[in-house]
Coordinates of N, CA and C in Angstrom, one line a residue:
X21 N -153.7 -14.6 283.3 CA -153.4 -16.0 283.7 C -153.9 -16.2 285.2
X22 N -154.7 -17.6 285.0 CA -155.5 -17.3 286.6 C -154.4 -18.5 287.5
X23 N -154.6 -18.8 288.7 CA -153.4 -19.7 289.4 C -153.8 -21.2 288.7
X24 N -154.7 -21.6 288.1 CA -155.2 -23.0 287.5 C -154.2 -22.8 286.1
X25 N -154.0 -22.2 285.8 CA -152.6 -21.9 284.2 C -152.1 -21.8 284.8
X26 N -151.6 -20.6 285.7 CA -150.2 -20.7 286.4 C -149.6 -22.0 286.5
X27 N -150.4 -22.9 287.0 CA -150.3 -23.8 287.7 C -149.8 -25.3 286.5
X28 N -150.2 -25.1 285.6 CA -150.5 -25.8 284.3 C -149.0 -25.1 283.5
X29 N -148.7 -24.2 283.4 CA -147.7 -23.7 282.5 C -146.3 -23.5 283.5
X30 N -146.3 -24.5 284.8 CA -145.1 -24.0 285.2 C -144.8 -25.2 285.3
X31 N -143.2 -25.3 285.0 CA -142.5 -26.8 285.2 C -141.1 -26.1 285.8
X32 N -140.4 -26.6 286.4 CA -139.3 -26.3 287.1 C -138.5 -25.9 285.9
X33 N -137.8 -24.8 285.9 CA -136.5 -24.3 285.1 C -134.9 -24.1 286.0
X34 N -134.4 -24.9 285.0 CA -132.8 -24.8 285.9 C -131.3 -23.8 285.2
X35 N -132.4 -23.5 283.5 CA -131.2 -22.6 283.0 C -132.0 -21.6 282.9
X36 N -130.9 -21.0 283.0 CA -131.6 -19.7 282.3 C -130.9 -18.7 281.5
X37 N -131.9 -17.5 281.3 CA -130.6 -16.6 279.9 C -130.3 -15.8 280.5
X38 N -128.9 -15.2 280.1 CA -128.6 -13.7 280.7 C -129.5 -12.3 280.5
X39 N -130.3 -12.7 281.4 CA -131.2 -11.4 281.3 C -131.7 -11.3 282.3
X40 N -131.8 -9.9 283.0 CA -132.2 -9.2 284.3 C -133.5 -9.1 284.2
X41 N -134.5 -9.2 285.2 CA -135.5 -9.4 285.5 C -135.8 -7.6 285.7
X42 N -137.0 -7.4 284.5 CA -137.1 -5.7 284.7 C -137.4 -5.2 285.7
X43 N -137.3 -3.8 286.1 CA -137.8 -2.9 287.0 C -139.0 -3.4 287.6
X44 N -140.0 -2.9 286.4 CA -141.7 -3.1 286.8 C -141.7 -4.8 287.9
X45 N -141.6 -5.4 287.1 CA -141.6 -6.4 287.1 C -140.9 -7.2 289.0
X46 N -139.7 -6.1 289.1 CA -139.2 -6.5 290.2 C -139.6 -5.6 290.9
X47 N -140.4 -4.3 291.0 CA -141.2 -4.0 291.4 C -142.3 -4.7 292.2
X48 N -143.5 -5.6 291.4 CA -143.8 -6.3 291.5 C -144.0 -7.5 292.4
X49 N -143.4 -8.3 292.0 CA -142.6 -9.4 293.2 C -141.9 -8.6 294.3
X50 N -141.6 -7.5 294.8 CA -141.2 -7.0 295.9 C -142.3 -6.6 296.3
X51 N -143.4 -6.2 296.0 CA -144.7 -6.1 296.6 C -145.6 -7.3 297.1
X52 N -145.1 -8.2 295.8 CA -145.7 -10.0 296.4 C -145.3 -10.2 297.6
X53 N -143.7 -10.1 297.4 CA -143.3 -10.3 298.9 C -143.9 -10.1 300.3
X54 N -143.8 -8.6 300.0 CA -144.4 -7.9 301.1 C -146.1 -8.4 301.6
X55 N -146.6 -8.4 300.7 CA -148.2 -9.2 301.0 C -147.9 -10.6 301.7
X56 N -147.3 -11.2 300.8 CA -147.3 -12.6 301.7 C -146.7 -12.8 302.9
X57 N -145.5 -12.0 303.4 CA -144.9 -11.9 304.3 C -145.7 -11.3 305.4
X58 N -146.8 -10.4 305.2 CA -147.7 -9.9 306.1 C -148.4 -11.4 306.4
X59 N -148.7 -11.7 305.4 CA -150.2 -12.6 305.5 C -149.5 -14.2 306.1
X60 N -148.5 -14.3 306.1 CA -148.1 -15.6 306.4 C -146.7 -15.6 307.4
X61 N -146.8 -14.4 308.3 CA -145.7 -13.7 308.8 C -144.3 -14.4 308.6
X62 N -144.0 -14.5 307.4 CA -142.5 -14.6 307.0 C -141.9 -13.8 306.9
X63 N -140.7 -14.1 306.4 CA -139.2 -13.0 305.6 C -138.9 -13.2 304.4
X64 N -139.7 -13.8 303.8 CA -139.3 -13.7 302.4 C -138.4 -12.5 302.1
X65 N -138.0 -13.0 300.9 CA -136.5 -12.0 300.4 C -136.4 -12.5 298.8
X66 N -136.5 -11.5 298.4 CA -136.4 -11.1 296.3 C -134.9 -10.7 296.3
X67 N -134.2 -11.4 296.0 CA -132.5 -10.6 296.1 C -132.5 -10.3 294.7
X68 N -132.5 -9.4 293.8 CA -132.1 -9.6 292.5 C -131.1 -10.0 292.0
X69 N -129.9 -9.6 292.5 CA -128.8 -10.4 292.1 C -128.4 -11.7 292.8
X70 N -128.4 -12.8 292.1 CA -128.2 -13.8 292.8 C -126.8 -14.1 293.9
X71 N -125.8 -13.7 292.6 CA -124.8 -13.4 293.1 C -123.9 -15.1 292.9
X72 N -123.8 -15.4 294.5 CA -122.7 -16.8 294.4 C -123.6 -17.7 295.1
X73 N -125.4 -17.6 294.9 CA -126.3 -18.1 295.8 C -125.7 -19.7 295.0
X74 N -125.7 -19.8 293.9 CA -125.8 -21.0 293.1 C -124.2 -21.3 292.8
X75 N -123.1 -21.3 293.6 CA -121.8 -21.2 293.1 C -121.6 -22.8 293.5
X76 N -122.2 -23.6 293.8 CA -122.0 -25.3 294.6 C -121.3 -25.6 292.8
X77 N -120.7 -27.3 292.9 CA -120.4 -27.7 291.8 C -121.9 -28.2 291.5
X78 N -122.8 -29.1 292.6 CA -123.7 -29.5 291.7 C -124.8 -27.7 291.6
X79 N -124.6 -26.9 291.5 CA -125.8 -26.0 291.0 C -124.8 -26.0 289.7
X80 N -124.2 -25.9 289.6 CA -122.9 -25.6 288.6 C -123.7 -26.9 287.6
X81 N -123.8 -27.8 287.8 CA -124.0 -28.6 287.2 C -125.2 -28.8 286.3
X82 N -126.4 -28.6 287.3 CA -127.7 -28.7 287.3 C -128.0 -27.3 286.4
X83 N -127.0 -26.7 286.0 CA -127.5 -25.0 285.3 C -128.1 -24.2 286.0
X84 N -128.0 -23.9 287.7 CA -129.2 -23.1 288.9 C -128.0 -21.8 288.7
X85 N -126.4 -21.9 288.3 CA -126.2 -21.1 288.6 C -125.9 -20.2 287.7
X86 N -126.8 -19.9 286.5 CA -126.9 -19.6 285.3 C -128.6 -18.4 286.2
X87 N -129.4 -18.8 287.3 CA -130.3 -18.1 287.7 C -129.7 -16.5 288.3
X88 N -130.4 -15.4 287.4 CA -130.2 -14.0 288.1 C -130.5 -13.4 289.0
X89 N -131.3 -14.3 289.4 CA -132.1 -13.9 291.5 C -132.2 -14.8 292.0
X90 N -132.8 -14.4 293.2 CA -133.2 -16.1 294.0 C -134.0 -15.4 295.0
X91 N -135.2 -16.1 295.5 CA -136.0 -15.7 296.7 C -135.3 -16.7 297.5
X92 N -135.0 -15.7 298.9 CA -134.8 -16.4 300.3 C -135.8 -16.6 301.1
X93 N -135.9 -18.0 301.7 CA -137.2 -18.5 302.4 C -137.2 -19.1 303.7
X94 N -137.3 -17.6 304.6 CA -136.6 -17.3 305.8 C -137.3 -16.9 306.6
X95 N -137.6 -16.9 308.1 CA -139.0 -16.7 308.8 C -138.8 -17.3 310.4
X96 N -139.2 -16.8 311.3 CA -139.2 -17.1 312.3 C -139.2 -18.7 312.7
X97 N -138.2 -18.8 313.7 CA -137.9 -20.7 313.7 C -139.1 -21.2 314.5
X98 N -140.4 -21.8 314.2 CA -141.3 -22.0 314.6 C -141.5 -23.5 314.2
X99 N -142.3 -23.9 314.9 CA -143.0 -25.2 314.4 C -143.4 -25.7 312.9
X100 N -144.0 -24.7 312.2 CA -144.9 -25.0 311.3 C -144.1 -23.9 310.2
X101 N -143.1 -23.8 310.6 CA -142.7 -22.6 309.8 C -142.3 -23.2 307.7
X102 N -141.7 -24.7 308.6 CA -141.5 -25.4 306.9 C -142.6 -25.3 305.6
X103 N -143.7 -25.5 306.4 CA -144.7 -26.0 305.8 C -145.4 -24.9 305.5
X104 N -145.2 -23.3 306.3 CA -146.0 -22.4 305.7 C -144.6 -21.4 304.7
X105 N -143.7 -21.7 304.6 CA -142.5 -21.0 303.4 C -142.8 -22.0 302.3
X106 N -143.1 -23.4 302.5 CA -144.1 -24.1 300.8 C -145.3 -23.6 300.5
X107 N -146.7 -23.2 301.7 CA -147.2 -22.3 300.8 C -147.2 -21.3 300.5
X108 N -146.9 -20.4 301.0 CA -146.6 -19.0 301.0 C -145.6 -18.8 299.6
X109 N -144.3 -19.5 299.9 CA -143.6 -19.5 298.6 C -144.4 -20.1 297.2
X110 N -145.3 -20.8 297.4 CA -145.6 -21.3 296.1 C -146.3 -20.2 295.3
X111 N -147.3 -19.1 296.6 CA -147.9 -18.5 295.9 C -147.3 -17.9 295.4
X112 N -145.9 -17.1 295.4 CA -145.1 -16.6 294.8 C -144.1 -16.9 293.9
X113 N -144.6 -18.1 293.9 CA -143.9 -19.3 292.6 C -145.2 -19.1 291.3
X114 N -146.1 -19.4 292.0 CA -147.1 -19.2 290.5 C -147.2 -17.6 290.0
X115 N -147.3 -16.6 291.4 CA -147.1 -15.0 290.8 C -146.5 -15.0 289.6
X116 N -144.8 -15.0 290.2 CA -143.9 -15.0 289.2 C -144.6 -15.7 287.4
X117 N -145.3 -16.9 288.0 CA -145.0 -17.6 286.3 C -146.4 -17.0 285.5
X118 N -146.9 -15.9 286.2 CA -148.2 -15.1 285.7 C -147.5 -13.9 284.9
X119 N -146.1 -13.3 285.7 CA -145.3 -12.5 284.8 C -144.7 -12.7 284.0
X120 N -144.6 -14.1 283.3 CA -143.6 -15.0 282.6 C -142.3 -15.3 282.7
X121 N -142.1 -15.6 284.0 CA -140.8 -15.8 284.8 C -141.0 -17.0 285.2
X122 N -139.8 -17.7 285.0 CA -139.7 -18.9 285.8 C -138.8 -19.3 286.6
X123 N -138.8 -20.5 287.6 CA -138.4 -20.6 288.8 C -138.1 -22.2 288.9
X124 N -137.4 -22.1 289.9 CA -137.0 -23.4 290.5 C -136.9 -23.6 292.1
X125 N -138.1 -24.4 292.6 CA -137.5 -24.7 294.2 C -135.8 -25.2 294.4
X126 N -134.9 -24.8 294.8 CA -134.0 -25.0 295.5 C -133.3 -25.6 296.7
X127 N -133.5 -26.5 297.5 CA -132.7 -27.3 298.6 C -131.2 -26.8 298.4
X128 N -130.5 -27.2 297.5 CA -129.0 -26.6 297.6 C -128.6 -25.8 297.0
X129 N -127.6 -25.2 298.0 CA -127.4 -23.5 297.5 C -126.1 -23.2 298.5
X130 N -125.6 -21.8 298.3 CA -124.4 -21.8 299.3 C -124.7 -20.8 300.1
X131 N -125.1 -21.3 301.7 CA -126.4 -20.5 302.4 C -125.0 -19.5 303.0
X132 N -123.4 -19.7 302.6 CA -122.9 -18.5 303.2 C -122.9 -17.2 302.1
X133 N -123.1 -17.5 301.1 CA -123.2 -16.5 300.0 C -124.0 -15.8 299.7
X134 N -125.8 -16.5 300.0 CA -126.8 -16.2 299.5 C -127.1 -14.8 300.4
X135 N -127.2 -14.1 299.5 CA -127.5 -12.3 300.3 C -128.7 -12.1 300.7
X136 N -129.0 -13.1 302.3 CA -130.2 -12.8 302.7 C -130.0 -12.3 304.2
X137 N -131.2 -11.6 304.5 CA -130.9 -11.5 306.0 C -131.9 -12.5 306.8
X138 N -131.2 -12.6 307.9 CA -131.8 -13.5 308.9 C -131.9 -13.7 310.2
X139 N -132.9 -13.0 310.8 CA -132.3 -12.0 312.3 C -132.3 -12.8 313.5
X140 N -132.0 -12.7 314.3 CA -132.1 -13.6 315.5 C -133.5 -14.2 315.3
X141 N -133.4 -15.6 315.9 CA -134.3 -16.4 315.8 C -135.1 -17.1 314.7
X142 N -134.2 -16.7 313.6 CA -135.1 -17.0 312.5 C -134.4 -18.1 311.6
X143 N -134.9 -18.6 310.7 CA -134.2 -19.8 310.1 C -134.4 -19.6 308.8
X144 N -133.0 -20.2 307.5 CA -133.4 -20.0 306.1 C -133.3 -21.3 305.9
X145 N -134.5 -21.4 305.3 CA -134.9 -22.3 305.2 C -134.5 -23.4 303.3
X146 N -135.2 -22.7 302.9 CA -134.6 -23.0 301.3 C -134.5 -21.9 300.6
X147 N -134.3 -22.0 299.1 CA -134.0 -20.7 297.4 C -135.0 -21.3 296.6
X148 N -135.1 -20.4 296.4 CA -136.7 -20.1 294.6 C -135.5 -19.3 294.4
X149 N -134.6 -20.3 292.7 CA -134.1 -19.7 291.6 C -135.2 -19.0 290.7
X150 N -134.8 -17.8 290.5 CA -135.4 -17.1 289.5 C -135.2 -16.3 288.4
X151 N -135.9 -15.9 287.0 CA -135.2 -15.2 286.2 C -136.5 -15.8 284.5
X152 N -135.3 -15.5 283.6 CA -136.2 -16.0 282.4 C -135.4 -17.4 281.8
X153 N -136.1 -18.6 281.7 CA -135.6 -19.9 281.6 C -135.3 -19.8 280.2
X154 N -134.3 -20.9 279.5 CA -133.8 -20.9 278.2 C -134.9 -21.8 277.6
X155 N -135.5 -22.2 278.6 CA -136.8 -23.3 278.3 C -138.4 -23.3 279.2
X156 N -139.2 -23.6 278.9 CA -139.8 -24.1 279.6 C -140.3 -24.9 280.9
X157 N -139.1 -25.9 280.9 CA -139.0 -26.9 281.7 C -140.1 -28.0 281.0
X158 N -139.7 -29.2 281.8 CA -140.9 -30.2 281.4 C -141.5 -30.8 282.5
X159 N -142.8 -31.3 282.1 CA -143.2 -32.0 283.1 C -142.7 -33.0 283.9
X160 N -143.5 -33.4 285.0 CA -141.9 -34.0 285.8 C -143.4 -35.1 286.2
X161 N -143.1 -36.6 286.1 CA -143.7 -37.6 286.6 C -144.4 -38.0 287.5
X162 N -145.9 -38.3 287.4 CA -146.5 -38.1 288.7 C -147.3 -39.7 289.3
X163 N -147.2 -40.0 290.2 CA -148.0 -41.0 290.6 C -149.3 -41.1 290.5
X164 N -150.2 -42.2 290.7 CA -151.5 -42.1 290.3 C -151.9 -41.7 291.5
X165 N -153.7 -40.9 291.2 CA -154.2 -40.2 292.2 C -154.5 -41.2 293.2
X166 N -154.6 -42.5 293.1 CA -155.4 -43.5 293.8 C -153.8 -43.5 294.9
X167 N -152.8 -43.6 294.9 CA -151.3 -43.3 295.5 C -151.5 -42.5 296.5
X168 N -151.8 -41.4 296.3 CA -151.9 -40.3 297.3 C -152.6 -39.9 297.9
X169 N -154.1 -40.5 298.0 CA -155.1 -39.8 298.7 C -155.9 -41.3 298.8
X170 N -156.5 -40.6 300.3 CA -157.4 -41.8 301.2 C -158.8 -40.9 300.9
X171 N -159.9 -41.6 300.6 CA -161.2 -41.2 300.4 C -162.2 -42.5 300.9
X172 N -163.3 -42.0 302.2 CA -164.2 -43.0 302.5 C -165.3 -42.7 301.2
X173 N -166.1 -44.0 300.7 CA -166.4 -44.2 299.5 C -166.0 -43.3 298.1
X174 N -167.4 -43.0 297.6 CA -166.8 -42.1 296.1 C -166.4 -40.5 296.1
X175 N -165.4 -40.4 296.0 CA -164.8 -38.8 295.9 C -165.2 -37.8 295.2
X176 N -166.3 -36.7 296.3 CA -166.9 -35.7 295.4 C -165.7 -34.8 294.2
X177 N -166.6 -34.1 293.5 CA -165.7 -33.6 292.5 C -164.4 -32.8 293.1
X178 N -165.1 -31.9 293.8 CA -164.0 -30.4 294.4 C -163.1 -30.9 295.0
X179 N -162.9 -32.9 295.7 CA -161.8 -33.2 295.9 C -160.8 -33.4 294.8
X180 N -161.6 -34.6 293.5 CA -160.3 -34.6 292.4 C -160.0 -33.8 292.1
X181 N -160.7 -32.2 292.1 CA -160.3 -31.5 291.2 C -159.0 -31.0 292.1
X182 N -159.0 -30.8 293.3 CA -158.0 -30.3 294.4 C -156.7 -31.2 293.8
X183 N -157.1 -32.9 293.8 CA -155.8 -33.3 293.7 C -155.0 -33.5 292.8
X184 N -155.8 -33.4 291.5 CA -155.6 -32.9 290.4 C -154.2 -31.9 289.9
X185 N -154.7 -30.9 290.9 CA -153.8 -30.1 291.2 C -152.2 -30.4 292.3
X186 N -153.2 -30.9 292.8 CA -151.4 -31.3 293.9 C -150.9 -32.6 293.2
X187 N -151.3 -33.0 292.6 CA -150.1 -33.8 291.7 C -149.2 -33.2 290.8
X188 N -149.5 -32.2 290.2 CA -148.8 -31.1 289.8 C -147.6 -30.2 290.8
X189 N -147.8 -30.1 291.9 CA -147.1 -29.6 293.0 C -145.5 -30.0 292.8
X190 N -144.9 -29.0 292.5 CA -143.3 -29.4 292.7 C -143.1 -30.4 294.1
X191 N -142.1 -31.3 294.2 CA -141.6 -31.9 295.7 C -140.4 -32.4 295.7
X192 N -139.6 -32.6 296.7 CA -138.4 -32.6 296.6 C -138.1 -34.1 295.7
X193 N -137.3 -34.0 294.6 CA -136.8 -35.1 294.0 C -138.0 -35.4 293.5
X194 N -138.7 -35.3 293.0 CA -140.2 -35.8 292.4 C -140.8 -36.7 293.5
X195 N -140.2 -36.7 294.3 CA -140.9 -38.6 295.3 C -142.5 -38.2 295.6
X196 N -143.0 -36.8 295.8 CA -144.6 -36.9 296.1 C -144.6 -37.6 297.7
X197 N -143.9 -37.8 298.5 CA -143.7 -38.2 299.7 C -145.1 -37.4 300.3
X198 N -146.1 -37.7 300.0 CA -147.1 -37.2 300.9 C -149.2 -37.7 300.7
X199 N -149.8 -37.7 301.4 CA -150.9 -38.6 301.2 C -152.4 -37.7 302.0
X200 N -153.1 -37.3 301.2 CA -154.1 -36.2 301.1 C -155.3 -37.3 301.3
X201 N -155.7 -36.7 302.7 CA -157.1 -38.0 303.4 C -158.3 -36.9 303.2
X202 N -159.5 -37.4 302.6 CA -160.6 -36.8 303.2 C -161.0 -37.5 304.3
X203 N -162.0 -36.6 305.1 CA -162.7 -37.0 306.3 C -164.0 -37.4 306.3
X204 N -164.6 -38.0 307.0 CA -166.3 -38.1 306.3 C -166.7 -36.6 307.0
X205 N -167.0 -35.4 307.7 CA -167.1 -34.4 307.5 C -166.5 -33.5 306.0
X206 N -165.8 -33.9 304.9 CA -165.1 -33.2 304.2 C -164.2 -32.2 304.6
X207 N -163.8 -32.5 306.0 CA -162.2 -31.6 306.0 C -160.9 -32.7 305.5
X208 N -160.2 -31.7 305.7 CA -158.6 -32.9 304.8 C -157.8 -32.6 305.8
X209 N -157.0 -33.6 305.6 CA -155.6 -34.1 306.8 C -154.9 -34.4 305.6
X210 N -153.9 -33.5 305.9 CA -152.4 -33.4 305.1 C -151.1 -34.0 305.6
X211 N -151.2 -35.6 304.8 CA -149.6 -36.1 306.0 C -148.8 -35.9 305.0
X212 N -147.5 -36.0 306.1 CA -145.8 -36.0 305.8 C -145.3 -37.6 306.0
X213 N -145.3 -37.8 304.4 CA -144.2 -39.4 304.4 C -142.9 -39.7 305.1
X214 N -142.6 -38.2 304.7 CA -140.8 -38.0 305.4 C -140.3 -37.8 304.3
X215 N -138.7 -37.3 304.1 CA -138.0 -36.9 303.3 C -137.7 -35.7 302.7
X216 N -136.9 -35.1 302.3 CA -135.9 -34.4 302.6 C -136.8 -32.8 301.8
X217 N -137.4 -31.9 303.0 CA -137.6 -31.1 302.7 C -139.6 -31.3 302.8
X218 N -139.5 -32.2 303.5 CA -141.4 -32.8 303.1 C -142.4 -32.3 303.7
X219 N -142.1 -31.5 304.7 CA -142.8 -30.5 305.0 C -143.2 -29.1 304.4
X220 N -141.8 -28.5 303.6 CA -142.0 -27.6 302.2 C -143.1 -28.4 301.8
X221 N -143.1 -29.4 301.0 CA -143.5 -30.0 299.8 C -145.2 -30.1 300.5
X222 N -145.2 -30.6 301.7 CA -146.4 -30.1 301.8 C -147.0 -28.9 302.0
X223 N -146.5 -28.4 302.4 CA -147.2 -26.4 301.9 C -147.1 -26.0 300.5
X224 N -147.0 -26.6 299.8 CA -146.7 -26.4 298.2 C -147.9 -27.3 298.1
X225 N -148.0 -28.3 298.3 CA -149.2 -29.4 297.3 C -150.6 -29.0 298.3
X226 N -150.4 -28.4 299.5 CA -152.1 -28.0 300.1 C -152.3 -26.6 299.6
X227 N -151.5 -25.5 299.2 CA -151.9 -24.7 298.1 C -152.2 -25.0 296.7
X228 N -151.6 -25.9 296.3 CA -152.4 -26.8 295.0 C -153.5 -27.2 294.8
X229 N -153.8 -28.1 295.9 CA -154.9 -28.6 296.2 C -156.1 -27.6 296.4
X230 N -156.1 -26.8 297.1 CA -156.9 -25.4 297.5 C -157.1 -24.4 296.0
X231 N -156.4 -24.9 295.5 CA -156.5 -23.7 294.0 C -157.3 -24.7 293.3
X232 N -156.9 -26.1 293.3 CA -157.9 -27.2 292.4 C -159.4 -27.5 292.7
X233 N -159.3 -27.3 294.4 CA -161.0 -27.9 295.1 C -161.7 -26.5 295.0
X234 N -161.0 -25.0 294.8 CA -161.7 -23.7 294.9 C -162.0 -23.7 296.2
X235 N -161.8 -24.1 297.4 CA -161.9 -23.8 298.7 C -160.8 -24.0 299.7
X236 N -160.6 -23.5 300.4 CA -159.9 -23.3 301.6 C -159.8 -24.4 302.7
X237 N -159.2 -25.5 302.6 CA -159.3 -26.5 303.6 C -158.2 -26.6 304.9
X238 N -158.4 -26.2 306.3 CA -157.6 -26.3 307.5 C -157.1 -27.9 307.5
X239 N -155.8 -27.9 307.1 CA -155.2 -29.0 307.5 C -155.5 -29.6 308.9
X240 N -156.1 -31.3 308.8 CA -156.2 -31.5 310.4 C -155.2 -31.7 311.1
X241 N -155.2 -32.5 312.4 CA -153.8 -32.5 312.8 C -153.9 -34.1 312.5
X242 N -152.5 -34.5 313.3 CA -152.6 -35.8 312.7 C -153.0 -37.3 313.7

């Protein structure tokens, strides 16, 4: 499964079954970790046991606390730090759904419970519930591409196909709170609408977008 299916076969899961995530397997994802955490100098954290990360009434509710792990998404308190634990984490959101595991981005959680470490200076930021879903999940509602993205005249292909992709991008509450410009150079400017967590959500949909266009685009500034 390449990140374009990954990407296609993953929908947010909130139940899941009682079943532990194997050895190999958490083997695995403790090695993702480690790679991404080099490459995007985070803290990521694979806790296997979730434990009482999901004990709130609404996770109780929502079925999050039915999840057997949870990635912690934690990293030096930096400027840009939101925006790079959405991509960094996503890549390890699609990993996972390449092992047939699924996941759920997270905003609430009980950050005194959740068994992560977090050293001076650093901030946790959100939870990736994880484990094996009782379902699939379903697709979750998306706005039209014409919504999201500023393009001077006709939009070469390698852009739709980018956004293609980031309309697929999990974001907080479905809202898509974000608007993907090309440049007449063909670099892209990644804004933040605002709202709750919308800087994740943009490091999630510009790794989308980069799996869809097949190239690597430097967010401009703004």
């Amino acid at each position: 499964m390449n990140d374009i299916e990954a990407i296609l076969a993953r929908h947010s899961v909130r139940n899941y079954l009682e079943k532990r995530i194997e050895p190999e397997k958490v083997r695995l994802l403790n090695e993702k970790v480690d790679e991404l955490n080099k490459e995007g100098n985070l803290h990521l954290q694979f806790i296997e046991d979730a434990g009482d990360a999901y004990n709130r009434l609404l996770n109780k509710a929502m079925g999050l606390a039915s999840a057997p792990s949870v990635i912690a998404c934690v990293g030096k308190d930096e400027k840009d730090l939101e925006q790079r634990v959405g991509y960094y984490g996503e890549k390890l959101v699609l990993f996972a759904q390449t092992l047939g595991l699924n996941t759920c981005w997270a905003g609430t959680f009980n950050r005194k419970k959740i068994a992560a470490e977090v050293l001076d200076g650093e901030r946790l930021i959100i939870s990736i519930a994880i484990g094996y879903g009782k379902n699939q999940g379903n697709p979750h509602k998306s706005k039209d591409i014409s919504q999201l993205c500023e393009a001077p005249g006709s939009r070469p292909e390698w852009f739709d196909k980018g956004m293609e992709m980031a309309l697929l991008a999990p974001t907080a509450i479905n809202q898509q709170r974000f608007l993907i410009k090309l440049k007449d150079d063909e670099t892209i400017e990644f804004v933040d609408k605002g709202g709750p967590f919308s800087q994740v959500d943009l490091g999630i949909v510009r790794r989308h977008f980069e799996i869809g266009a097949g190239k690597t685009q430097p967010a401009a500034k703004k």
